[in-house]
């Protein structure tokens, strides 16, 4: 569905906000924005950040007013997008989208994205959560619907922070030393 589970959003918000306030995030690539959940949640708290959305289902652009929520909207399938032609974002959000592609495709895409960004936020179901097409959109079908937190920790590259929820796992992937240190400090102050 173009809407997403609320579980884990506050955790993502705190980390995104911290990184944005420290000027670590100046641009965001939101892959599979659906109704624009992350732009709605985060954008007003980081007003100088440039937002690009990559949405596979063109009708969502008008239906959810995505052109008002993003500085740039690209209609494309994240599996076939030439990321080298997009301004390298500081942050990529893959919120409730990776379960719509195969595990192999997910790993390949995340490895490619880690080469062009500082940080990737991932939100993904960690319980059996089947879903078929929705509202005429065949891309809403869950291809992988049985991930567990343990399995994701094995296959996600460069995890530096995570939150295991009841239904949704949220993960931060980063190879950037500064980003990893900021997140480590944030976790220490929240203990």
XYZ file of C-alpha atoms in Angstrom:
191
model
C 0.000 0.000 0.000
C 1.181 3.556 -0.511
C 0.739 4.046 3.253
C 3.217 2.524 5.657
C 3.286 1.146 9.169
C 3.981 3.777 11.831
C 6.241 1.475 13.848
C 9.842 2.716 13.813
C 9.069 6.132 12.304
C 9.902 7.997 15.524
C 13.239 6.144 15.730
C 14.059 7.129 12.140
C 12.941 10.714 12.809
C 15.371 11.154 15.742
C 18.328 9.877 13.749
C 17.477 11.756 10.567
C 16.896 14.981 12.514
C 20.232 14.638 14.342
C 22.143 14.057 11.094
C 20.334 16.927 9.340
C 21.034 19.350 12.211
C 24.726 18.460 12.015
C 24.631 19.251 8.259
C 25.473 15.639 7.417
C 22.315 15.406 5.280
C 21.808 18.014 2.567
C 19.946 15.866 0.037
C 17.621 12.874 0.258
C 16.617 10.210 -2.235
C 13.351 8.575 -1.156
C 12.868 5.362 -3.125
C 9.266 4.219 -3.297
C 7.707 7.191 -1.519
C 4.121 5.985 -2.037
C 2.007 8.720 -0.485
C 5.087 10.694 0.649
C 5.208 9.494 4.260
C 8.864 10.346 4.880
C 8.680 13.736 3.225
C 5.627 14.511 5.379
C 7.411 13.319 8.532
C 10.897 14.743 8.050
C 10.973 17.602 5.572
C 9.680 20.427 7.769
C 12.392 19.668 10.346
C 15.154 19.961 7.752
C 13.867 22.686 5.407
C 17.135 23.186 3.513
C 17.410 19.531 2.471
C 16.759 18.763 -1.222
C 14.310 15.872 -1.702
C 14.098 13.537 -4.715
C 11.464 10.813 -4.879
C 11.641 7.758 -7.140
C 8.154 6.302 -7.531
C 7.368 3.329 -9.757
C 3.594 3.931 -9.936
C 2.942 7.139 -11.854
C -0.669 7.607 -10.670
C 0.581 8.162 -7.097
C 2.224 11.425 -8.153
C -1.083 13.165 -8.728
C -3.111 11.141 -6.221
C -0.777 12.007 -3.317
C 0.433 15.385 -4.552
C 4.048 14.192 -4.645
C 5.227 17.117 -6.781
C 4.473 19.369 -3.791
C 6.257 17.076 -1.343
C 9.482 16.592 -3.334
C 11.812 18.939 -5.191
C 12.110 16.318 -7.917
C 10.011 13.233 -8.726
C 11.252 10.496 -11.026
C 8.913 7.784 -12.270
C 11.085 4.667 -12.434
C 11.613 1.168 -11.135
C 14.391 1.283 -8.530
C 15.821 -1.952 -9.948
C 16.560 -0.368 -13.325
C 17.339 3.222 -12.398
C 20.744 4.536 -13.418
C 21.743 5.996 -10.059
C 24.868 7.538 -11.570
C 22.574 10.054 -13.321
C 21.068 11.266 -10.042
C 22.819 13.847 -7.915
C 24.521 11.766 -5.249
C 22.315 12.095 -2.167
C 23.675 12.240 1.363
C 20.760 10.111 2.559
C 18.606 7.446 0.969
C 15.330 6.278 2.454
C 14.048 2.823 1.526
C 10.887 2.826 3.610
C 8.572 -0.123 3.164
C 9.761 -0.760 -0.390
C 12.426 -3.485 -0.374
C 9.921 -6.252 0.367
C 8.516 -5.580 -3.126
C 11.655 -6.959 -4.814
C 13.666 -10.152 -4.457
C 16.338 -10.576 -1.789
C 19.065 -10.730 -4.448
C 17.817 -7.514 -6.071
C 17.655 -5.810 -2.671
C 21.241 -6.706 -1.799
C 22.540 -5.629 -5.217
C 20.717 -2.288 -5.055
C 21.821 -1.554 -1.483
C 25.459 -2.264 -2.324
C 25.206 0.101 -5.300
C 23.505 2.775 -3.194
C 26.135 2.544 -0.451
C 28.698 3.640 -3.049
C 26.864 6.930 -3.673
C 25.560 7.954 -0.249
C 26.532 8.452 3.387
C 23.517 6.787 4.976
C 20.567 4.577 4.056
C 17.472 4.243 6.235
C 15.608 0.960 5.709
C 12.172 0.130 7.090
C 10.942 -3.386 6.301
C 8.531 -5.997 7.699
C 10.208 -8.562 9.971
C 7.209 -10.860 10.297
C 5.224 -12.777 7.709
C 3.280 -9.966 6.055
C 1.893 -10.996 2.660
C 0.363 -8.326 0.446
C -1.073 -8.525 -3.048
C -1.504 -5.719 -5.559
C -3.490 -2.818 -4.198
C -5.631 -0.191 -5.892
C -4.714 -1.514 -9.331
C -0.998 -1.215 -8.610
C 0.724 -4.564 -9.296
C 3.958 -3.269 -7.722
C 2.335 -3.281 -4.254
C 2.685 -7.076 -4.091
C 5.213 -8.299 -1.537
C 7.791 -10.472 -3.278
C 9.590 -11.260 -0.009
C 7.155 -11.472 2.895
C 8.942 -13.612 5.467
C 12.039 -11.687 6.543
C 13.092 -11.878 10.159
C 15.317 -9.450 12.023
C 18.004 -12.128 12.263
C 17.919 -12.779 8.511
C 18.112 -9.070 7.688
C 21.111 -8.653 9.989
C 22.823 -11.374 7.934
C 22.042 -9.919 4.507
C 21.903 -6.133 4.906
C 25.311 -4.583 4.174
C 27.031 -2.154 6.569
C 24.352 -2.011 9.299
C 25.487 0.491 11.931
C 22.239 0.930 13.883
C 18.880 -0.815 14.078
C 15.578 -1.079 15.896
C 13.797 -4.415 16.056
C 10.089 -3.733 16.386
C 7.200 -6.138 16.681
C 6.313 -6.034 12.972
C 8.800 -3.644 11.361
C 12.580 -3.551 11.520
C 14.366 -0.261 10.942
C 18.017 -0.279 9.957
C 20.672 2.276 9.180
C 23.351 1.336 6.682
C 26.484 3.423 6.387
C 30.140 3.134 5.540
C 30.754 6.806 6.340
C 32.859 7.102 9.513
C 31.457 10.515 10.521
C 27.851 9.308 10.184
C 28.578 6.140 12.142
C 30.220 8.180 14.938
C 27.288 10.611 15.149
C 24.851 7.722 15.465
C 27.019 6.010 18.070
C 27.045 9.210 20.157
C 23.271 9.606 19.774
C 22.718 6.070 21.043
C 24.964 6.722 24.068
C 22.995 9.828 25.059
C 19.673 7.972 24.738
C 20.649 5.110 27.055
